[in-house]
PDB file of C-alpha atoms in Angstrom:
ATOM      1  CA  UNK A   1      12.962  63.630 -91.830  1.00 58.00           C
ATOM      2  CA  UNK A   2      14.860  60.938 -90.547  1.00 66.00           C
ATOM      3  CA  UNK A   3      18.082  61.689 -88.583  1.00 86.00           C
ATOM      4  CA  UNK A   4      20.509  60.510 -86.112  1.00 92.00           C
ATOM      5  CA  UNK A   5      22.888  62.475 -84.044  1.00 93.00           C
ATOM      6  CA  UNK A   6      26.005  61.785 -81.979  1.00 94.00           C
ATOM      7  CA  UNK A   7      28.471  63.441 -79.712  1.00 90.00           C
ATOM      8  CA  UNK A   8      31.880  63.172 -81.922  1.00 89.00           C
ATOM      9  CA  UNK A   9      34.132  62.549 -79.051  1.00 94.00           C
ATOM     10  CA  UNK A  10      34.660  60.889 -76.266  1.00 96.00           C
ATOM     11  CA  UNK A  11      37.241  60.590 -73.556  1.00 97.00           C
ATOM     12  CA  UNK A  12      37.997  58.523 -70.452  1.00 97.00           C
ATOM     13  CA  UNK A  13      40.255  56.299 -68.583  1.00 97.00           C
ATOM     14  CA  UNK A  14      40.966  52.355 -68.282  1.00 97.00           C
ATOM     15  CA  UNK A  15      38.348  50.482 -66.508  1.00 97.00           C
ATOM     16  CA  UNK A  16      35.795  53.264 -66.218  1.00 97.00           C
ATOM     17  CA  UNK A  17      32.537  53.060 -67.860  1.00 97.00           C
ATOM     18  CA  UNK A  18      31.767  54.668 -71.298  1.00 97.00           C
ATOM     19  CA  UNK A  19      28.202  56.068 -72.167  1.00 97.00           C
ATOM     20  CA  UNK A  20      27.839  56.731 -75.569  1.00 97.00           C
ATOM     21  CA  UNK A  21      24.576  58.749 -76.486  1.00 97.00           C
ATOM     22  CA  UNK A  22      22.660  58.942 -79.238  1.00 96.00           C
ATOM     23  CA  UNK A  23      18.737  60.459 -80.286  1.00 96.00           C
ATOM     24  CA  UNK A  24      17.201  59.843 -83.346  1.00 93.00           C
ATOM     25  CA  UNK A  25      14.022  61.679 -85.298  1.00 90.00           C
ATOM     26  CA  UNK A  26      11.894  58.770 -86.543  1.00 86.00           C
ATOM     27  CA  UNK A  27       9.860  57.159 -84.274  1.00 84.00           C
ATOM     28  CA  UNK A  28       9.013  54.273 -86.551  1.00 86.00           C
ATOM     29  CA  UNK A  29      12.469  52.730 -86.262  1.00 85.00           C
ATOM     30  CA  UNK A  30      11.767  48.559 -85.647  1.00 86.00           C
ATOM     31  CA  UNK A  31      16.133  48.322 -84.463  1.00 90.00           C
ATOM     32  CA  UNK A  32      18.834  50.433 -83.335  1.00 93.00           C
ATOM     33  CA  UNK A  33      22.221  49.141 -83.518  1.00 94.00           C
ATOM     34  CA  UNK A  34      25.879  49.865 -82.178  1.00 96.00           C
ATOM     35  CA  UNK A  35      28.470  49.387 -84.516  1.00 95.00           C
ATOM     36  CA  UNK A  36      32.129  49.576 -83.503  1.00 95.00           C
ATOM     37  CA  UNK A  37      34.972  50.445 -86.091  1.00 92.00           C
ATOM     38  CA  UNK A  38      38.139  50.209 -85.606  1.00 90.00           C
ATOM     39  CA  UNK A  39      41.114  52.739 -87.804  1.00 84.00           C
ATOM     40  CA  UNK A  40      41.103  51.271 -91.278  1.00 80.00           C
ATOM     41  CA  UNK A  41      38.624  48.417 -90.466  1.00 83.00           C
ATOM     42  CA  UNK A  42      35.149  47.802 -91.544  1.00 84.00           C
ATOM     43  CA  UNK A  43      32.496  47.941 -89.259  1.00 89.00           C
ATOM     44  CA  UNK A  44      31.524  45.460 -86.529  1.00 91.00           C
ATOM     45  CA  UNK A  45      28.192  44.809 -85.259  1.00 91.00           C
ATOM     46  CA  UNK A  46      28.062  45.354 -81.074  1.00 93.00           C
ATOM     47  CA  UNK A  47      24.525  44.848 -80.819  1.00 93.00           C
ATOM     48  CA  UNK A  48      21.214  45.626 -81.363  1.00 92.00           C
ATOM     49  CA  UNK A  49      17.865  46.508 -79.813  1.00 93.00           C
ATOM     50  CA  UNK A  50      14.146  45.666 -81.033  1.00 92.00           C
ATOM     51  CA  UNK A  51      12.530  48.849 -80.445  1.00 89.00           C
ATOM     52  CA  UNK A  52       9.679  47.897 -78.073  1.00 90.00           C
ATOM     53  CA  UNK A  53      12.211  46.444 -75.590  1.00 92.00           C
ATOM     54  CA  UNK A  54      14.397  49.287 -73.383  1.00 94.00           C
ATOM     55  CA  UNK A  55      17.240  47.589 -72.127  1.00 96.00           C
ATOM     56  CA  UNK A  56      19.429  44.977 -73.364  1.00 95.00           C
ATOM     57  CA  UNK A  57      22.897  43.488 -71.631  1.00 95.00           C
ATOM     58  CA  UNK A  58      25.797  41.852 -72.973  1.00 92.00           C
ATOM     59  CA  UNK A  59      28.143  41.378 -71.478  1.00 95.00           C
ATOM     60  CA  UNK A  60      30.292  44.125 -70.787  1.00 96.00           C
ATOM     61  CA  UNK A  61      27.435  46.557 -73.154  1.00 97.00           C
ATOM     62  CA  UNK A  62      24.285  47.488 -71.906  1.00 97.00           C
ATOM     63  CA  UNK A  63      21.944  49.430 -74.296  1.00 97.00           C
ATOM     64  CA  UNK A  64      19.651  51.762 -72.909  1.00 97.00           C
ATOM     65  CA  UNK A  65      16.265  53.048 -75.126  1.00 96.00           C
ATOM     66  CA  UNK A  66      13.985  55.685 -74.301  1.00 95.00           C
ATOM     67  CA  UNK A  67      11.432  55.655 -77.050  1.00 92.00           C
ATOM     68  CA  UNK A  68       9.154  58.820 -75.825  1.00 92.00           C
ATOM     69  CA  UNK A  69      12.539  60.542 -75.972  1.00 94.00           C
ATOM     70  CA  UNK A  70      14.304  58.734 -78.782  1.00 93.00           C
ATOM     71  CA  UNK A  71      17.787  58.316 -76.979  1.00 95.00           C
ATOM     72  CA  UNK A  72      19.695  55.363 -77.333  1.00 96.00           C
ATOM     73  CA  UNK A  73      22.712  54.803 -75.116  1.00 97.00           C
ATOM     74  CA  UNK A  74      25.751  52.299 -74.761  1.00 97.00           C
ATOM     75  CA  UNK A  75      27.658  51.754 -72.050  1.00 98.00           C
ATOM     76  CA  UNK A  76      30.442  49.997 -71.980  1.00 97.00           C
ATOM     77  CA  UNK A  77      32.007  49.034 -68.472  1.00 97.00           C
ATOM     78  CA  UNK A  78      35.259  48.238 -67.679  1.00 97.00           C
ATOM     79  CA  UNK A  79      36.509  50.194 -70.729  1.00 97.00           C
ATOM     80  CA  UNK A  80      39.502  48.999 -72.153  1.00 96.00           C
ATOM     81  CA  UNK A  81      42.130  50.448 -74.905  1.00 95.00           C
ATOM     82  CA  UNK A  82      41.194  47.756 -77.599  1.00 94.00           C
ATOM     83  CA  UNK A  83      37.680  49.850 -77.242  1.00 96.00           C
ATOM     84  CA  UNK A  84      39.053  52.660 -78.852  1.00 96.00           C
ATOM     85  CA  UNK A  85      36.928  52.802 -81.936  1.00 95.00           C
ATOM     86  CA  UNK A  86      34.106  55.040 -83.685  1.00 94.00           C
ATOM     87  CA  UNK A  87      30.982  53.788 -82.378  1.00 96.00           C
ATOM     88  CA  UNK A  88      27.973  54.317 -84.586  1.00 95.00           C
ATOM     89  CA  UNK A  89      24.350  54.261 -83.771  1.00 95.00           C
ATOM     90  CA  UNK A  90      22.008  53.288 -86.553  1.00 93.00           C
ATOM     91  CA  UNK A  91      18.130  53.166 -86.936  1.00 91.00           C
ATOM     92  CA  UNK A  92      16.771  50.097 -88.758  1.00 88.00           C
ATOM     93  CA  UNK A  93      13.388  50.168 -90.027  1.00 82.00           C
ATOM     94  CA  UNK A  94      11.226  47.064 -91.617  1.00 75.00           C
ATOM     95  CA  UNK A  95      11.052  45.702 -95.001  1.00 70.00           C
ATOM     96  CA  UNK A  96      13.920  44.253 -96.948  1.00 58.00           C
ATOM     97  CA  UNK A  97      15.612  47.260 -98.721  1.00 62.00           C
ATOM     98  CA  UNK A  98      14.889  49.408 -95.722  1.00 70.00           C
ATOM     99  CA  UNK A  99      17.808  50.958 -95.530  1.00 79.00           C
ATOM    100  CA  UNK A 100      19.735  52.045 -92.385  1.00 87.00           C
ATOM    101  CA  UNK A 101      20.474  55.399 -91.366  1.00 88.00           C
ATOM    102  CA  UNK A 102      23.633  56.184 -89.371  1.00 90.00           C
ATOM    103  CA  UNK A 103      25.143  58.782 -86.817  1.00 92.00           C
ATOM    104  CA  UNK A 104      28.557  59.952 -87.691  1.00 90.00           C
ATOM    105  CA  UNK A 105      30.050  58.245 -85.021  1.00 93.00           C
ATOM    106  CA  UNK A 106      31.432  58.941 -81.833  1.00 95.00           C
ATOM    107  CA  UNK A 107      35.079  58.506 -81.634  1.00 95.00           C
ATOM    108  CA  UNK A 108      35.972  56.813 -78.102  1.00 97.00           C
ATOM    109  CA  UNK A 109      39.551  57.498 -76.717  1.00 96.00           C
ATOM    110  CA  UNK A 110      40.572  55.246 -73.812  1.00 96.00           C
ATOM    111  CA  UNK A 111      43.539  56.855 -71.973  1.00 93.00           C
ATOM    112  CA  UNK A 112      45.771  54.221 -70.131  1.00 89.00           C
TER     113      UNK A 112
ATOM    114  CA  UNK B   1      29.279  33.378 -88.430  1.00 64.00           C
ATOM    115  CA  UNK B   2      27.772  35.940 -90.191  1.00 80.00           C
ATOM    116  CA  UNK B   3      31.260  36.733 -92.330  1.00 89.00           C
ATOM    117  CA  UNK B   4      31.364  39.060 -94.854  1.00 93.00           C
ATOM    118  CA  UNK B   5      34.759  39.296 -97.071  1.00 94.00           C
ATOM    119  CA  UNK B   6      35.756  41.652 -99.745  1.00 95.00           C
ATOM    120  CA  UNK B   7      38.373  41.754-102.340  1.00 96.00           C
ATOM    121  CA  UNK B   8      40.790  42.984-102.947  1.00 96.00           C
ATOM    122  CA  UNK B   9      41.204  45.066 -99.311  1.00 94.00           C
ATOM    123  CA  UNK B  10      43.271  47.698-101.125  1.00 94.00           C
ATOM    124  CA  UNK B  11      43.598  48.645-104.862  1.00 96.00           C
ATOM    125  CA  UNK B  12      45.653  51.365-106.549  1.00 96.00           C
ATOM    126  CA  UNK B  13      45.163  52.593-109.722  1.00 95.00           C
ATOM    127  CA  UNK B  14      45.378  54.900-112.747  1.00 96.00           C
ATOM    128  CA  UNK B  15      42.881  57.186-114.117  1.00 96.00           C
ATOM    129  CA  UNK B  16      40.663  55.757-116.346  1.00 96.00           C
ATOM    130  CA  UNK B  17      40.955  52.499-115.514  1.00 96.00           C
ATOM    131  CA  UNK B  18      38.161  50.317-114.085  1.00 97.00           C
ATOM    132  CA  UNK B  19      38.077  48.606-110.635  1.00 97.00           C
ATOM    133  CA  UNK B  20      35.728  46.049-109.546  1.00 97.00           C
ATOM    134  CA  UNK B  21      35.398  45.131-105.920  1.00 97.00           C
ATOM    135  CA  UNK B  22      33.814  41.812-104.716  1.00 97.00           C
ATOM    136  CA  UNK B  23      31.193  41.719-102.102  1.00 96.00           C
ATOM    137  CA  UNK B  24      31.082  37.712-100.536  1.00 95.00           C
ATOM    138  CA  UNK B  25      29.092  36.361 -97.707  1.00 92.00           C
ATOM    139  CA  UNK B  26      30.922  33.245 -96.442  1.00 92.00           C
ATOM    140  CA  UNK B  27      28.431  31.372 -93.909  1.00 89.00           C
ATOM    141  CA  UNK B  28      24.689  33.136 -94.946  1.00 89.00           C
ATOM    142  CA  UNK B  29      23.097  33.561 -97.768  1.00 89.00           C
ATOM    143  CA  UNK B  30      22.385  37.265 -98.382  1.00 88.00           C
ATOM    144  CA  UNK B  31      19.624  38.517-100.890  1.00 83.00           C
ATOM    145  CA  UNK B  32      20.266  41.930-100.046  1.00 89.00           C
ATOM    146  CA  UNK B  33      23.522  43.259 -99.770  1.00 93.00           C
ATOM    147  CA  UNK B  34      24.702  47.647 -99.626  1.00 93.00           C
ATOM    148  CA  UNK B  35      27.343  49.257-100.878  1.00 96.00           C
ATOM    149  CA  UNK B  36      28.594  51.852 -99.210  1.00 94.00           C
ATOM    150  CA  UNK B  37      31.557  54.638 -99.346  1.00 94.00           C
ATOM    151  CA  UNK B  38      33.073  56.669 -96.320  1.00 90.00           C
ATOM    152  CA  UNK B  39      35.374  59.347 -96.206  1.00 84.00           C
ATOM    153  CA  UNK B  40      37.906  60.209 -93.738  1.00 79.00           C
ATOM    154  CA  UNK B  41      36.579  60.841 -90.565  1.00 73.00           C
ATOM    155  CA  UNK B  42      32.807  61.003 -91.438  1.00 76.00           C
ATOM    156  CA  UNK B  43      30.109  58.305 -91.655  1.00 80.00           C
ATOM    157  CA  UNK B  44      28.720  55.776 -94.172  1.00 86.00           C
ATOM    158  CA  UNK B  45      27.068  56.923 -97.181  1.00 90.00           C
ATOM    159  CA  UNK B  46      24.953  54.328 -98.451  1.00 92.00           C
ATOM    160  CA  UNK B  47      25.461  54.211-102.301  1.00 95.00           C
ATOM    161  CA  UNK B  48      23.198  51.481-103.512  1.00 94.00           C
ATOM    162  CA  UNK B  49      21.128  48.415-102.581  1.00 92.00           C
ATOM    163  CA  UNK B  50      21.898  45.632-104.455  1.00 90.00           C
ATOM    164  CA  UNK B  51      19.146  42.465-104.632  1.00 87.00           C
ATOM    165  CA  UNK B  52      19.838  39.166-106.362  1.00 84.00           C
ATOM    166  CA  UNK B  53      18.583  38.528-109.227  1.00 82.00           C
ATOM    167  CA  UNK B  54      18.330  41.787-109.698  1.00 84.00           C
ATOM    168  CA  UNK B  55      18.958  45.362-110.168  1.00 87.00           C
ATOM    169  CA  UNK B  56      20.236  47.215-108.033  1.00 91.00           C
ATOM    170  CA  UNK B  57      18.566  50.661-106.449  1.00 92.00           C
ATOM    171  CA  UNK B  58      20.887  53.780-106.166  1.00 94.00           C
ATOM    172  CA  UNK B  59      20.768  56.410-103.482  1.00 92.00           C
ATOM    173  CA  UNK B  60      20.174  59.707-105.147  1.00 91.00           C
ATOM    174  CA  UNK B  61      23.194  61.208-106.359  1.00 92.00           C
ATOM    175  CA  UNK B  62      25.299  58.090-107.004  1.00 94.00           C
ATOM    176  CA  UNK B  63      25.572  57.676-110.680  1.00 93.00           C
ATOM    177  CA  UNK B  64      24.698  53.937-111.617  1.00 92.00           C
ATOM    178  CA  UNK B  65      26.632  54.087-114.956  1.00 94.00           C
ATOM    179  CA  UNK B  66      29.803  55.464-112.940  1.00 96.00           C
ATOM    180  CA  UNK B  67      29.337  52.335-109.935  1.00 96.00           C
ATOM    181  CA  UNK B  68      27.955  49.973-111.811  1.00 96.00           C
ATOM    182  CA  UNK B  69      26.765  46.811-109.316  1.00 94.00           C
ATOM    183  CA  UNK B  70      25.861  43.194-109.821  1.00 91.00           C
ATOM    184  CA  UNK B  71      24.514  40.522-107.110  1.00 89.00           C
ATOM    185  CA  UNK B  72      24.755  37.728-109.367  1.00 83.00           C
ATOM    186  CA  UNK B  73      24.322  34.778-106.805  1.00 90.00           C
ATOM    187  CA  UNK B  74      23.393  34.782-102.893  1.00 89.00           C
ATOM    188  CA  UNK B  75      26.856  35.153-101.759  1.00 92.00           C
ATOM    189  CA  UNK B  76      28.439  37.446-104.346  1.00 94.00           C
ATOM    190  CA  UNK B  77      27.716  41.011-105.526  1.00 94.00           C
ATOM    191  CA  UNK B  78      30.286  43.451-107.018  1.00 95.00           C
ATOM    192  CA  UNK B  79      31.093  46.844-107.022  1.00 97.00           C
ATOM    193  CA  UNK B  80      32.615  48.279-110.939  1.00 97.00           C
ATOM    194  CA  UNK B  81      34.092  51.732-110.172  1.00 97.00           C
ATOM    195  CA  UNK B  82      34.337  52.440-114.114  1.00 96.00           C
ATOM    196  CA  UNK B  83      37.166  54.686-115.646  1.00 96.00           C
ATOM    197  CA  UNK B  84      37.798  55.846-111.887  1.00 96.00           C
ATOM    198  CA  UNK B  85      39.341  59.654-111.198  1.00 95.00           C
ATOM    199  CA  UNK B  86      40.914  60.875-108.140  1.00 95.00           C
ATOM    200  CA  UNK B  87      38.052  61.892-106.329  1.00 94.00           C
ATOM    201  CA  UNK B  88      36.783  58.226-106.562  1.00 95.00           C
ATOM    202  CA  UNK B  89      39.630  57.949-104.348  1.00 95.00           C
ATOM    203  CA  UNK B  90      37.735  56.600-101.057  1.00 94.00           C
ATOM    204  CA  UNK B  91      37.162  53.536 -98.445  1.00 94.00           C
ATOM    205  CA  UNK B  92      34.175  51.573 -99.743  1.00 96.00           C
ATOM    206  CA  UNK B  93      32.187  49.037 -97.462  1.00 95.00           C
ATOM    207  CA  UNK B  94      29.758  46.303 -98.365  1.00 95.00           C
ATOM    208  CA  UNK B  95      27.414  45.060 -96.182  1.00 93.00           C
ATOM    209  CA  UNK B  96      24.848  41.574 -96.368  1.00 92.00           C
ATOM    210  CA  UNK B  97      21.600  41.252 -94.591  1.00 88.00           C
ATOM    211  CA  UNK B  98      21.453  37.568 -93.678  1.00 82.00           C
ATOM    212  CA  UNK B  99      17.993  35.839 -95.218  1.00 74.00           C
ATOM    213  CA  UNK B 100      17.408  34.098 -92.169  1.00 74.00           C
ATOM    214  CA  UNK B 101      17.848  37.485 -89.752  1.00 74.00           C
ATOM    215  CA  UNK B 102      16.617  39.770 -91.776  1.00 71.00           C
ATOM    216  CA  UNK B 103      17.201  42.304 -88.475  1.00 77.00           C
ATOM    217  CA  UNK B 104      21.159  42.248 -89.326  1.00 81.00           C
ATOM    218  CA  UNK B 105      23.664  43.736 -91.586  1.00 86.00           C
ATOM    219  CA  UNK B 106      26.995  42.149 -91.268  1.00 90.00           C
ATOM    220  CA  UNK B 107      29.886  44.196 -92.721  1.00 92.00           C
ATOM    221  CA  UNK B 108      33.212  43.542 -94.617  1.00 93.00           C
ATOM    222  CA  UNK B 109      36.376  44.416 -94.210  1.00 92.00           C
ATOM    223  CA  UNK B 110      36.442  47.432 -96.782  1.00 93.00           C
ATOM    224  CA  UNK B 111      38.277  47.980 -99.556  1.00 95.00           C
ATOM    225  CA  UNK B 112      40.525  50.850-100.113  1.00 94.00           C
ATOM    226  CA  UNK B 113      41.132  52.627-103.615  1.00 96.00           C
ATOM    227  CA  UNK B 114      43.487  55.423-104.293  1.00 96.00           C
ATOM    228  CA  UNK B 115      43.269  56.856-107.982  1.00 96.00           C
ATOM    229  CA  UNK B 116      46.381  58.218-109.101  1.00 95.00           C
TER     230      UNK B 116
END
């Protein structure tokens, strides 16, 4: 079945660099997004990856993707306190209504 | 670009009453747009797609005469929570898929309804 799993927590200090992990079950995924929420907001699209590609940079945010082992990854350098959020990972699949299937998020703390 | 709004951000209510949330893309125009609720400290749970033009497909479990949905124009869908109880209490989330990046789901704000 389809399924995506996070690490729920995360920890580190101002102006290291944050890896956020994430693996996934279906191999058929055509995206795989970050999404950043911050307390009582909605949800903010970081970026994305097409799924034959295995590295993408932005910035600050550099996805990793390892399709044979369906891992994701997002790394955020320089980490700042306005990056503490719950960072979700989501597989997107083709078709219109496909719908997307989501992590539970990994809450990032960023200690001053 | 790519802003989604909804209204109102924060309702509170009585039980039994109905609440209808709007769903508006401001800068795309969205044929598909999801409606989804989270709870405290867990993840989204998709409710229902919602097409325009038409109806809208519900998640199994979500009763469509309870949330009832309508996308009634490219930039507009809305969310009915009808005669609402407690544990309707919850953060709901809409999100549009732009028709020109069909790749993307752009978020709103959320809208937050406690039933009293």
């Amino acid at each position: 079945g389809e399924d995506v799993e996070q690490s729920l927590f995360l920890s580190v200090r101002e102006g290291d660099s944050s890896v956020i992990n994430c693996t996934y079950t279906d191999s058929s995924s055509t995206y795989l997004y970050w999404y950043k929420q911050e307390p009582g907001a909605g949800l903010q699209l970081l970026t994305y990856i097409f799924s034959n590609m295995d590295m993408k940079q932005d910035q600050r945010l550099t996805v990793l993707l390892n399709k044979k082992d369906k891992h994701l990854s997002l790394r955020i350098a320089d980490t700042q306190t306005g990056d503490s959020a719950i960072y979700f990972c989501a597989e997107g699949f083709a078709g219109n209504n496909r719908k997307l299937i989501w992590g539970l998020g990994t809450s990032l703390a960023v200690n001053p | 670009g790519a802003v989604v709004s909804q209204h109102p951000s924060w309702v509170i209510c009585k039980s039994g009453t109905s609440v209808k949330i709007e769903c508006r893309s401001l800068d795309f125009q969205a044929t598909t747009m999801f409606w989804y609720r989270q709870f405290p400290k867990q993840s989204l749970m998709l409710m229902a797609t919602s097409n325009e033009g038409s109806k809208a497909t519900y998640e199994q479990g979500v009763e469509k005469d309870k949330f009832l949905i309508n996308h009634a124009s490219l930039t507009l869908s809305t969310l009915t929570v009808t005669s609402a109880h407690p544990e309707d209490s919850s953060f709901y989330i809409c999100s549009a898929r732009d028709w020109g990046r069909q790749e993307t789901q752009y978020f709103g704000p959320g809208t937050r309804l406690l039933v009293l």
